[in-house]
CSV table of C-alpha atoms and ligand atoms in Angstrom, one decimal:
chain,number,residue,atom,x,y,z
A,1226,MET,CA,0.0,0.0,0.0
A,1227,LYS,CA,1.2,3.5,-0.9
A,1228,LEU,CA,1.9,6.0,1.9
A,1229,ASN,CA,0.2,9.3,1.7
A,1230,ILE,CA,2.8,12.0,2.1
A,1231,GLY,CA,1.6,15.6,2.8
A,1232,VAL,CA,4.2,18.1,1.8
A,1233,ILE,CA,3.7,21.4,3.6
A,1234,PHE,CA,5.4,24.5,2.1
A,1235,GLY,CA,5.2,28.2,1.8
A,1236,GLY,CA,4.6,30.0,5.2
A,1237,ASN,CA,4.9,33.4,6.6
A,1238,SER,CA,8.6,33.8,6.0
A,1239,THR,CA,10.9,35.9,3.9
A,1240,GLU,CA,11.9,32.6,2.3
A,1241,HIS,CA,8.3,31.8,1.2
A,1242,GLU,CA,9.1,31.6,-2.5
A,1243,ILE,CA,12.3,29.6,-2.0
A,1244,SER,CA,10.3,27.1,0.0
A,1245,ILE,CA,7.9,26.7,-3.0
A,1246,ILE,CA,10.8,25.9,-5.2
A,1247,SER,CA,12.3,23.4,-2.8
A,1248,ALA,CA,9.0,21.7,-2.2
A,1249,VAL,CA,8.0,21.4,-5.9
A,1250,GLN,CA,11.4,19.9,-6.7
A,1251,ALA,CA,11.0,17.4,-3.9
A,1252,ILE,CA,7.3,16.5,-4.8
A,1253,ASN,CA,8.4,15.7,-8.3
A,1254,ASN,CA,11.3,13.5,-7.2
A,1255,MET,CA,9.3,11.3,-4.7
A,1256,ASP,CA,8.9,7.7,-5.7
A,1257,LYS,CA,5.5,7.5,-7.3
A,1258,ASP,CA,5.4,3.7,-6.7
A,1259,LYS,CA,5.7,4.2,-3.0
A,1260,TYR,CA,4.0,7.5,-2.2
A,1261,ASN,CA,0.9,9.5,-3.0
A,1262,VAL,CA,2.2,13.0,-2.7
A,1263,ILE,CA,-0.3,15.6,-1.4
A,1264,PRO,CA,0.9,19.2,-1.8
A,1265,ILE,CA,-0.3,21.5,1.0
A,1266,TYR,CA,0.4,25.2,0.5
A,1267,LEU,CA,0.7,27.4,3.5
A,1268,SER,CA,-0.1,30.9,2.4
A,1269,LYS,CA,1.7,34.0,3.8
A,1270,ASP,CA,-1.4,34.6,6.0
A,1271,SER,CA,-1.2,31.1,7.4
A,1272,LYS,CA,-4.1,29.4,5.5
A,1273,LEU,CA,-3.7,25.9,4.1
A,1274,TYR,CA,-4.6,25.1,0.5
A,1275,TYR,CA,-4.6,21.8,-1.4
A,1276,SER,CA,-4.4,21.3,-5.1
A,1277,GLU,CA,-2.8,18.8,-7.5
A,1278,ASP,CA,-1.8,21.8,-9.6
A,1279,TYR,CA,0.6,22.8,-6.8
A,1280,LYS,CA,3.0,20.2,-8.3
A,1281,LYS,CA,4.1,22.8,-10.9
A,1282,VAL,CA,6.2,25.8,-10.0
A,1283,GLU,CA,4.6,27.9,-12.8
A,1284,ASN,CA,1.4,27.9,-10.9
A,1285,PHE,CA,2.9,30.0,-8.2
A,1286,LYS,CA,4.0,32.9,-10.4
A,1287,ASN,CA,1.0,34.8,-9.0
A,1288,LEU,CA,0.4,33.8,-5.3
A,1289,SER,CA,-3.2,35.0,-5.1
A,1290,SER,CA,-4.1,33.0,-8.2
A,1291,ALA,CA,-2.3,30.0,-6.6
A,1292,MET,CA,-4.6,30.4,-3.6
A,1293,LYS,CA,-7.7,30.6,-5.8
A,1294,MET,CA,-6.6,27.5,-7.7
A,1295,GLY,CA,-6.6,25.4,-4.5
A,1296,THR,CA,-9.2,24.3,-1.9
A,1297,GLU,CA,-8.8,25.9,1.5
A,1298,VAL,CA,-8.3,23.1,4.0
A,1299,LEU,CA,-7.8,22.3,7.7
A,1300,LEU,CA,-5.2,19.8,8.8
A,1301,THR,CA,-6.6,17.9,11.7
A,1302,LYS,CA,-7.2,14.5,13.3
A,1303,LYS,CA,-10.5,12.7,12.8
A,1304,ASN,CA,-11.1,9.3,14.5
A,1305,GLY,CA,-7.4,9.1,15.2
A,1306,GLU,CA,-6.4,9.7,11.6
A,1307,LEU,CA,-4.7,12.7,10.1
A,1308,VAL,CA,-6.9,14.3,7.5
A,1309,LEU,CA,-7.3,17.3,5.2
A,1310,ILE,CA,-10.8,18.7,5.6
A,1311,LYS,CA,-12.4,21.2,3.3
A,1312,ASP,CA,-12.6,24.4,5.3
A,1313,SER,CA,-16.2,25.2,4.4
A,1314,PHE,CA,-19.5,23.4,4.6
A,1315,PRO,CA,-20.0,20.4,4.5
A,1316,PHE,CA,-16.4,20.1,5.9
A,1317,LYS,CA,-15.7,16.9,4.0
A,1318,VAL,CA,-12.5,14.9,4.4
A,1319,ILE,CA,-10.7,15.2,1.1
A,1320,LYS,CA,-7.4,13.4,1.9
A,1321,ASN,CA,-6.0,11.0,4.5
A,1322,ILE,CA,-2.4,11.6,5.3
A,1323,ASP,CA,0.1,9.2,6.9
A,1324,VAL,CA,3.2,11.4,7.1
A,1325,ILE,CA,4.0,15.1,6.8
A,1326,PHE,CA,7.1,16.3,5.0
A,1327,PRO,CA,7.6,20.0,5.9
A,1328,ILE,CA,9.6,21.9,3.3
A,1329,LEU,CA,9.6,25.4,4.7
A,1330,HIS,CA,12.5,27.8,5.2
A,1331,GLY,CA,13.0,30.4,7.8
A,1332,TYR,CA,11.4,32.3,10.7
A,1333,ASN,CA,7.8,31.3,11.6
A,1334,THR,CA,8.2,27.9,9.9
A,1335,GLU,CA,11.5,26.1,10.0
A,1336,ASP,CA,12.2,27.5,13.4
A,1337,GLY,CA,10.2,24.8,15.3
A,1338,THR,CA,6.8,26.5,14.6
A,1339,ILE,CA,5.8,23.7,12.2
A,1340,ALA,CA,7.5,21.0,14.2
A,1341,GLY,CA,5.5,22.2,17.2
A,1342,TYR,CA,2.3,22.2,15.3
A,1343,LEU,CA,2.9,18.6,14.1
A,1344,GLU,CA,3.9,17.5,17.6
A,1345,MET,CA,0.6,18.8,18.8
A,1346,LEU,CA,-1.2,16.9,16.2
A,1347,GLY,CA,0.8,13.8,17.1
A,1348,VAL,CA,1.8,12.8,13.6
A,1349,PRO,CA,5.1,11.5,12.0
A,1350,TYR,CA,7.0,14.3,10.3
A,1351,CYS,CA,10.3,14.3,8.3
A,1352,GLU,CA,12.3,17.1,10.0
A,1353,SER,CA,14.3,17.7,13.1
A,1354,ASP,CA,12.4,18.2,16.3
A,1355,ILE,CA,11.4,21.5,17.9
A,1356,TYR,CA,14.6,22.0,19.8
A,1357,ALA,CA,17.0,21.5,16.9
A,1358,SER,CA,14.7,23.6,14.7
A,1359,ALA,CA,14.6,26.5,17.1
A,1360,ILE,CA,18.3,26.5,17.8
A,1361,GLY,CA,19.0,26.0,14.1
A,1362,GLN,CA,17.1,29.2,13.3
A,1363,ASP,CA,18.6,31.5,16.0
A,1364,LYS,CA,22.1,32.3,15.0
A,1365,ILE,CA,23.0,33.4,18.5
A,1366,LEU,CA,21.6,30.5,20.5
A,1367,GLN,CA,23.3,28.3,17.9
A,1368,LYS,CA,26.7,29.8,18.5
A,1369,MET,CA,26.3,29.4,22.3
A,1370,VAL,CA,25.5,25.7,21.9
A,1371,LEU,CA,28.2,25.0,19.3
A,1372,LYS,CA,30.9,26.8,21.4
A,1373,GLU,CA,30.0,24.7,24.4
A,1374,SER,CA,30.2,21.6,22.2
A,1375,GLY,CA,33.8,22.4,21.1
A,1376,VAL,CA,32.9,23.7,17.6
A,1377,ARG,CA,34.7,26.8,16.5
A,1378,VAL,CA,32.5,29.8,15.7
A,1379,CYS,CA,33.5,33.5,14.8
A,1380,GLU,CA,33.9,35.9,17.7
A,1381,TYR,CA,30.5,37.7,18.2
A,1382,ARG,CA,28.4,40.0,20.2
A,1383,TYR,CA,24.6,40.3,20.4
A,1384,PHE,CA,22.0,42.6,21.6
A,1385,TYR,CA,18.2,43.4,21.5
A,1386,GLU,CA,16.5,46.3,20.0
A,1387,SER,CA,15.4,47.4,23.5
A,1388,ASP,CA,19.1,47.6,24.6
A,1389,TYR,CA,19.9,49.7,21.6
A,1390,LEU,CA,17.0,52.1,22.2
A,1391,LYS,CA,18.0,52.4,25.8
A,1392,ASP,CA,21.7,53.1,25.4
A,1393,GLN,CA,22.9,53.1,21.8
A,1394,GLU,CA,26.5,54.1,22.7
A,1395,LYS,CA,26.9,51.3,25.2
A,1396,VAL,CA,25.8,48.7,22.6
A,1397,LEU,CA,28.1,50.2,20.0
A,1398,ALA,CA,31.0,50.2,22.4
A,1399,ASN,CA,30.4,46.6,23.2
A,1400,VAL,CA,30.2,45.6,19.6
A,1401,MET,CA,33.3,47.6,18.6
A,1402,GLU,CA,35.4,45.6,21.0
A,1403,LEU,CA,35.6,43.4,17.9
A,1404,PRO,CA,37.8,44.7,15.1
A,1405,PHE,CA,36.2,46.1,11.8
A,1406,PRO,CA,35.1,44.9,9.3
A,1407,LEU,CA,32.0,43.5,11.1
A,1408,ILE,CA,29.0,41.7,9.8
A,1409,ILE,CA,25.6,42.5,11.1
A,1410,LYS,CA,22.8,40.0,11.0
A,1411,PRO,CA,19.2,39.7,12.1
A,1412,ALA,CA,19.5,36.7,14.5
A,1413,ARG,CA,16.6,34.7,13.0
A,1414,GLN,CA,16.4,35.4,9.3
A,1415,GLY,CA,17.9,33.5,6.4
A,1416,SER,CA,18.9,33.8,2.7
A,1417,SER,CA,21.1,36.8,3.6
A,1418,VAL,CA,18.0,39.0,4.2
A,1419,GLY,CA,18.9,42.1,6.3
A,1420,ILE,CA,22.6,41.2,6.5
A,1421,GLY,CA,25.3,43.9,6.0
A,1422,VAL,CA,29.0,44.5,6.4
A,1423,ALA,CA,30.3,47.6,8.2
A,1424,HIS,CA,33.9,49.1,7.9
A,1425,ASN,CA,33.4,51.9,10.4
A,1426,LYS,CA,31.1,53.2,13.1
A,1427,GLU,CA,28.9,55.1,10.7
A,1428,GLU,CA,28.2,52.1,8.5
A,1429,LEU,CA,27.8,50.0,11.7
A,1430,ILE,CA,24.9,52.2,12.8
A,1431,ALA,CA,23.3,52.1,9.3
A,1432,LYS,CA,23.6,48.3,9.1
A,1433,ILE,CA,22.2,47.8,12.6
A,1434,GLU,CA,19.2,49.9,11.7
A,1435,GLU,CA,18.7,47.9,8.5
A,1436,ALA,CA,18.9,44.6,10.4
A,1437,LEU,CA,16.5,45.9,13.1
A,1438,GLU,CA,13.8,46.1,10.4
A,1439,TYR,CA,13.8,42.2,10.3
A,1440,ASP,CA,14.4,41.2,13.9
A,1441,GLU,CA,14.7,42.6,17.4
A,1442,LYS,CA,17.6,40.4,18.1
A,1443,ILE,CA,20.9,41.3,16.4
A,1444,LEU,CA,24.1,39.4,15.9
A,1445,VAL,CA,27.4,41.2,15.1
A,1446,GLU,CA,30.4,39.1,14.2
A,1447,GLU,CA,33.9,39.4,12.9
A,1448,VAL,CA,34.2,39.2,9.2
A,1449,VAL,CA,36.4,36.4,7.8
A,1450,VAL,CA,38.1,38.5,5.1
A,1451,ASP,CA,39.9,35.9,3.1
A,1452,LEU,CA,36.9,33.7,2.8
A,1453,LYS,CA,36.2,30.3,1.3
A,1454,GLU,CA,32.6,29.1,1.9
A,1455,LEU,CA,32.2,25.4,2.3
A,1456,ASN,CA,29.0,23.4,2.9
A,1457,ILE,CA,28.3,19.9,3.9
A,1458,SER,CA,25.1,17.9,4.3
A,1459,VAL,CA,24.4,15.5,7.2
A,1460,LEU,CA,21.8,12.7,6.8
A,1461,GLY,CA,20.5,10.6,9.7
A,1462,ASP,CA,19.5,10.7,13.3
A,1463,ASN,CA,21.5,10.5,16.6
A,1464,SER,CA,21.9,6.7,16.1
A,1465,SER,CA,24.0,7.3,12.9
A,1466,TYR,CA,24.9,10.2,10.7
A,1467,GLU,CA,26.2,10.2,7.2
A,1468,LEU,CA,28.2,13.0,5.6
A,1469,SER,CA,27.9,14.2,2.0
A,1470,ASP,CA,30.5,15.6,-0.2
A,1471,ILE,CA,31.7,19.1,0.6
A,1472,GLU,CA,30.9,22.0,-1.8
A,1473,GLU,CA,32.5,25.3,-2.2
A,1474,VAL,CA,30.0,28.1,-3.0
A,1475,TYR,CA,30.9,31.4,-4.7
A,1476,GLY,CA,29.3,34.8,-4.6
A,1477,LYS,CA,29.8,38.0,-6.6
A,1478,ASP,CA,29.3,40.3,-3.7
A,1479,GLU,CA,31.2,40.7,-0.5
A,1480,ILE,CA,28.7,38.3,1.1
A,1481,LEU,CA,26.7,35.6,-0.7
A,1482,SER,CA,23.5,37.5,-1.3
A,1483,TYR,CA,20.0,36.4,-2.0
A,1484,GLN,CA,20.7,37.2,-5.7
A,1485,ASP,CA,23.7,34.9,-5.7
A,1486,LYS,CA,21.8,32.1,-3.9
A,1487,TYR,CA,18.7,32.0,-5.9
A,1488,MET,CA,18.7,34.2,-9.0
A,1489,SER,CA,22.0,33.2,-10.7
A,1490,GLY,CA,20.5,30.5,-12.9
A,1491,ALA,CA,19.7,31.5,-16.4
A,1492,LYS,CA,16.0,30.9,-15.9
A,1493,GLY,CA,15.7,33.0,-12.8
A,1494,ALA,CA,14.9,31.4,-9.5
A,1495,SER,CA,13.4,28.2,-10.7
A,1496,LYS,CA,16.4,26.0,-9.8
A,1497,GLY,CA,16.6,27.2,-6.2
A,1498,MET,CA,19.8,26.5,-4.2
A,1499,ALA,CA,20.9,24.0,-6.8
A,1500,SER,CA,21.7,26.9,-9.1
A,1501,THR,CA,24.3,28.7,-7.0
A,1502,GLY,CA,27.8,28.9,-8.3
A,1503,ARG,CA,29.6,25.9,-6.7
A,1504,LYS,CA,32.3,23.3,-7.0
A,1505,ILE,CA,31.7,19.8,-5.8
A,1506,PRO,CA,33.8,18.4,-4.3
A,1507,ALA,CA,35.5,21.5,-3.0
A,1508,ASP,CA,39.2,21.9,-3.6
A,1509,ILE,CA,40.5,21.6,0.0
A,1510,ASP,CA,43.2,19.9,2.0
A,1511,LYS,CA,42.4,16.5,3.5
A,1512,ASN,CA,43.0,17.9,7.1
A,1513,ILE,CA,40.5,20.7,6.5
A,1514,GLN,CA,38.0,18.1,5.2
A,1515,LYS,CA,38.5,16.0,8.3
A,1516,GLU,CA,38.1,19.0,10.6
A,1517,MET,CA,35.0,20.0,8.8
A,1518,GLU,CA,33.5,16.5,9.1
A,1519,ASP,CA,34.3,16.3,12.8
A,1520,MET,CA,32.7,19.7,13.5
A,1521,ALA,CA,29.6,18.8,11.4
A,1522,LEU,CA,29.1,15.6,13.4
A,1523,LYS,CA,29.6,17.4,16.7
A,1524,ALA,CA,27.0,20.0,15.7
A,1525,ALA,CA,24.6,17.3,14.5
A,1526,LYS,CA,24.8,15.5,17.9
A,1527,ALA,CA,24.7,18.7,20.0
A,1528,LEU,CA,21.4,19.8,18.3
A,1529,ASN,CA,20.1,16.2,17.8
A,1530,ILE,CA,19.2,16.9,14.2
A,1531,SER,CA,17.3,14.4,12.1
A,1532,GLY,CA,16.6,14.0,8.5
A,1533,VAL,CA,18.7,15.9,6.0
A,1534,VAL,CA,20.4,19.2,7.0
A,1535,ARG,CA,23.1,21.4,5.5
A,1536,ILE,CA,25.9,22.9,7.7
A,1537,ASP,CA,27.8,25.9,6.4
A,1538,PHE,CA,31.4,26.7,7.2
A,1539,MET,CA,33.8,29.5,6.5
A,1540,LEU,CA,37.5,28.9,5.9
A,1541,ASP,CA,39.9,31.7,6.5
A,1542,LYS,CA,42.3,31.1,3.7
A,1543,LYS,CA,45.1,33.1,5.4
A,1544,SER,CA,45.1,31.4,8.8
A,1545,ASN,CA,43.5,28.1,7.5
A,1546,LYS,CA,41.1,28.4,10.4
A,1547,LEU,CA,37.7,26.8,9.9
A,1548,TYR,CA,34.5,28.2,11.5
A,1549,LEU,CA,31.0,26.8,11.6
A,1550,ASN,CA,28.8,29.6,10.2
A,1551,GLU,CA,25.3,28.2,10.5
A,1552,LEU,CA,23.0,25.2,10.3
A,1553,ASN,CA,20.1,24.9,7.8
A,1554,ILE,CA,17.6,22.5,9.4
A,1555,ILE,CA,15.5,22.3,6.2
A,1556,PRO,CA,18.1,23.2,3.5
A,1557,GLY,CA,17.2,24.8,0.2
A,1558,SER,CA,16.6,22.0,-2.4
A,1559,LEU,CA,17.1,19.7,0.6
A,1560,ALA,CA,20.8,19.7,-0.4
A,1561,PHE,CA,20.1,16.8,-2.8
A,1562,TYR,CA,22.9,17.9,-5.1
A,1563,LEU,CA,25.5,17.2,-2.4
A,1564,TRP,CA,24.5,13.5,-2.3
A,1565,LYS,CA,24.8,12.6,-6.0
A,1566,SER,CA,28.4,11.7,-5.9
A,1567,LYS,CA,27.7,9.5,-2.8
A,1568,ASN,CA,25.4,7.6,-5.1
A,1569,VAL,CA,22.3,8.8,-3.2
A,1570,GLU,CA,19.9,10.0,-5.9
A,1571,TYR,CA,17.3,12.5,-4.9
A,1572,LYS,CA,14.6,9.8,-4.9
A,1573,GLU,CA,16.5,7.7,-2.5
A,1574,LEU,CA,17.4,10.7,-0.3
A,1575,LEU,CA,13.7,11.5,0.1
A,1576,ASP,CA,13.0,7.8,0.9
A,1577,ARG,CA,15.6,7.9,3.6
A,1578,VAL,CA,14.4,11.1,5.1
A,1579,ILE,CA,10.8,9.8,5.2
A,1580,ASN,CA,12.0,6.6,6.9
A,1581,ILE,CA,13.9,8.6,9.5
A,1582,GLY,CA,10.7,10.6,10.2
A,1583,ILE,CA,8.7,7.5,10.7
A,1584,LYS,CA,11.3,5.9,13.0
A,1585,LYS,CA,11.5,9.1,15.1
A,1586,PHE,CA,7.7,9.0,15.6
A,1587,GLN,CA,7.8,5.3,16.5
A,1588,ASN,CA,10.6,5.8,19.0
A,1589,LYS,CA,8.9,8.8,20.6
A,1590,ASN,CA,5.7,6.8,21.1
A,1591,LYS,CA,7.6,4.1,23.0
A,1592,LYS,CA,8.5,6.7,25.7
A,1593,LEU,CA,6.1,7.5,28.5
A,1594,SER,CA,4.6,10.9,28.1
A,1595,SER,CA,2.0,10.8,31.0
A,1596,PHE,CA,1.3,8.8,34.1
A,1597,GLU,CA,-1.7,6.6,34.7
A,1598,THR,CA,-2.6,8.3,37.9
A,1599,ASN,CA,-4.4,11.6,37.6
A,1600,VAL,CA,-3.5,14.1,40.4
A,1601,LEU,CA,-6.6,16.1,39.5
A,1602,GLU,CA,-8.9,13.3,40.7
A,1603,SER,CA,-8.2,14.5,44.2
A,1604,PHE,CA,-7.9,18.2,43.4
A,1605,ASN,CA,-9.9,20.3,45.8
A,1606,GLY,CA,-10.2,23.6,43.9
A,1607,THR,CA,-8.1,26.5,45.2
A,1608,LYS,CA,-7.5,24.7,48.5
A,1609,GLY,CA,-5.1,22.3,46.7
A,1610,VAL,CA,-4.8,18.6,46.8
A,1611,LYS,CA,-6.7,16.6,49.5
A,1612,LYS,CA,-4.4,14.5,51.6
B,2087,ADP,N1,31.6,36.2,9.7
B,2087,ADP,C1,31.5,36.3,8.3
B,2087,ADP,N2,32.6,36.7,7.6
B,2087,ADP,C2,32.5,36.8,6.2
B,2087,ADP,N3,31.4,36.6,5.5
B,2087,ADP,C3,30.3,36.2,6.2
B,2087,ADP,C4,30.3,36.0,7.7
B,2087,ADP,N4,29.1,35.6,8.1
B,2087,ADP,C5,28.3,35.5,7.0
B,2087,ADP,N5,29.0,35.8,5.8
B,2087,ADP,C6,28.5,35.9,4.5
B,2087,ADP,O1,27.1,36.2,4.5
B,2087,ADP,C7,26.4,35.1,3.9
B,2087,ADP,C8,25.1,35.0,4.7
B,2087,ADP,O2,25.3,34.8,6.1
B,2087,ADP,P1,24.6,33.6,6.9
B,2087,ADP,O3,25.0,33.7,8.3
B,2087,ADP,O4,24.9,32.3,6.2
B,2087,ADP,O5,23.1,34.0,6.8
B,2087,ADP,P2,21.8,33.3,6.1
B,2087,ADP,O6,21.1,32.6,7.1
B,2087,ADP,O7,21.1,34.5,5.6
B,2087,ADP,O8,22.3,32.4,5.0
B,2087,ADP,C9,27.3,33.9,4.0
B,2087,ADP,O9,26.9,33.0,3.1
B,2087,ADP,C10,28.6,34.6,3.7
B,2087,ADP,O10,28.8,34.8,2.4
B,2088,MG,MG1,23.8,31.0,5.1
C-alpha cells in the first residue's frame, strides 16, 4: 500500500518563494510507486490550501491566483487519523495523510513552529524536532550551543532592540570591542536577508538599523576576510549520521547574497539553491575536510538533528582556520545535489528522510509521556490537593 505524504510548504517567512521551489522539486522527485504525494500550500497569511496543480512551480507565479486554484483546507485529526478537511460546509474529508514532510524555510516555519504544530497533532514528520529547529534558526543560541560543544565559531556580540534604544553608545562600544570589518545579521532570518557589512562606526549604525527592520535580536560578528565558503550535508539521526560531499560556493558580492543564492540560474529562481555557483567536491586539503566533518558531526549530535540538513562553514584562507557559520535544518533544495556523488539519488534521499521521520515517531511513542494516575482526581479547587 502506498503511503500518503503531505508536503507542507510556503509559510509566513521571507523565504516563502524559496520554499515553494524546494517543495515542488521534492514533490516531483518522490517515488510514485511508494507514495501518493499531497501538496499542501501554507499561504503568507497562514491558511492551508490543497491542489494537485501545486506540483508545478509555474502555478505560483502569482500567489493570489495560486490560492484561488486550491481548496482551502484544515489539517486535523479525525477518528485518530490525520486528514485534510475542506474548510467550508460540508467540511468533507478530502485526503487522508500518513506522514507530513515539511519543506519550509525560515522564521515562523523552519524554526520549530511547524515541528511544534505537528507534535501537537501527534503525527510523524520528516524534519528535526522542535529543539533542533529553534536553535537552528537562532544564529545566537546556535553559536552558544556550538561553542559549548567544542565547535569553532566566529567571535561575536549580540543585543536586543530594547538595549539599543535604551543606550545606543553602550551597545556600539560593546560591539566595537571586535575589530572592523564587522558583519551585522538579524538573528533569526535566512537567505542573507537584512545582512550587511560595516567598515566603520557610521556604517555599523546604518547596518544595525537595517537589520532591526527584520528582527529585534541582532548578531554582530567578525568578518572572515579571506573567505572560502564550504558546505556539507548531514543525513540521519542520533543513532547514525552520514556525511555528504563538501561543496565550495561562490558569490559575486562581499557576502553571498539572496541574488547569488537563488537568482543566478539563467532561468531566474526556478532552480533554487541548486543553481548557486559551486564546486563539488571542494578543492580543500584532507585535514580541512577531516576537521569540517568532525565539526559537522559534533554539531549534529549537539542539536540532535534528524533528516537531512546542511551545515555551512567558513574557511579563513590566510590562517587556515575553519569556522562553523550556520545550520540549515531544512536546507534549500534539501541539499540533494550534495549527495549525488555519494550515489544517493534525490529519490533515495527522500526515501531515507521519510523513513527517519517515521522511525523518530515510533521511538517517541515508545516513551512515557504521561502517568496513569491523575492528580486532578483528588484536586480540591483552590484549596489544593486533599491528603
Ligand atoms: N563572519 C563572516 N565573515 C564573512 N562573511 C560572512 C560572515 N558571516 C556571513 N558571511 C557571508 O554572508 C552570507 C550569509 O550569512 P549567513 O550567516 O549564512 O546567513 P543566512 O542565514 O542568511 O544564509 C554567508 O553565506 C557569507 O557569504
Ligand atoms: Mg547561510
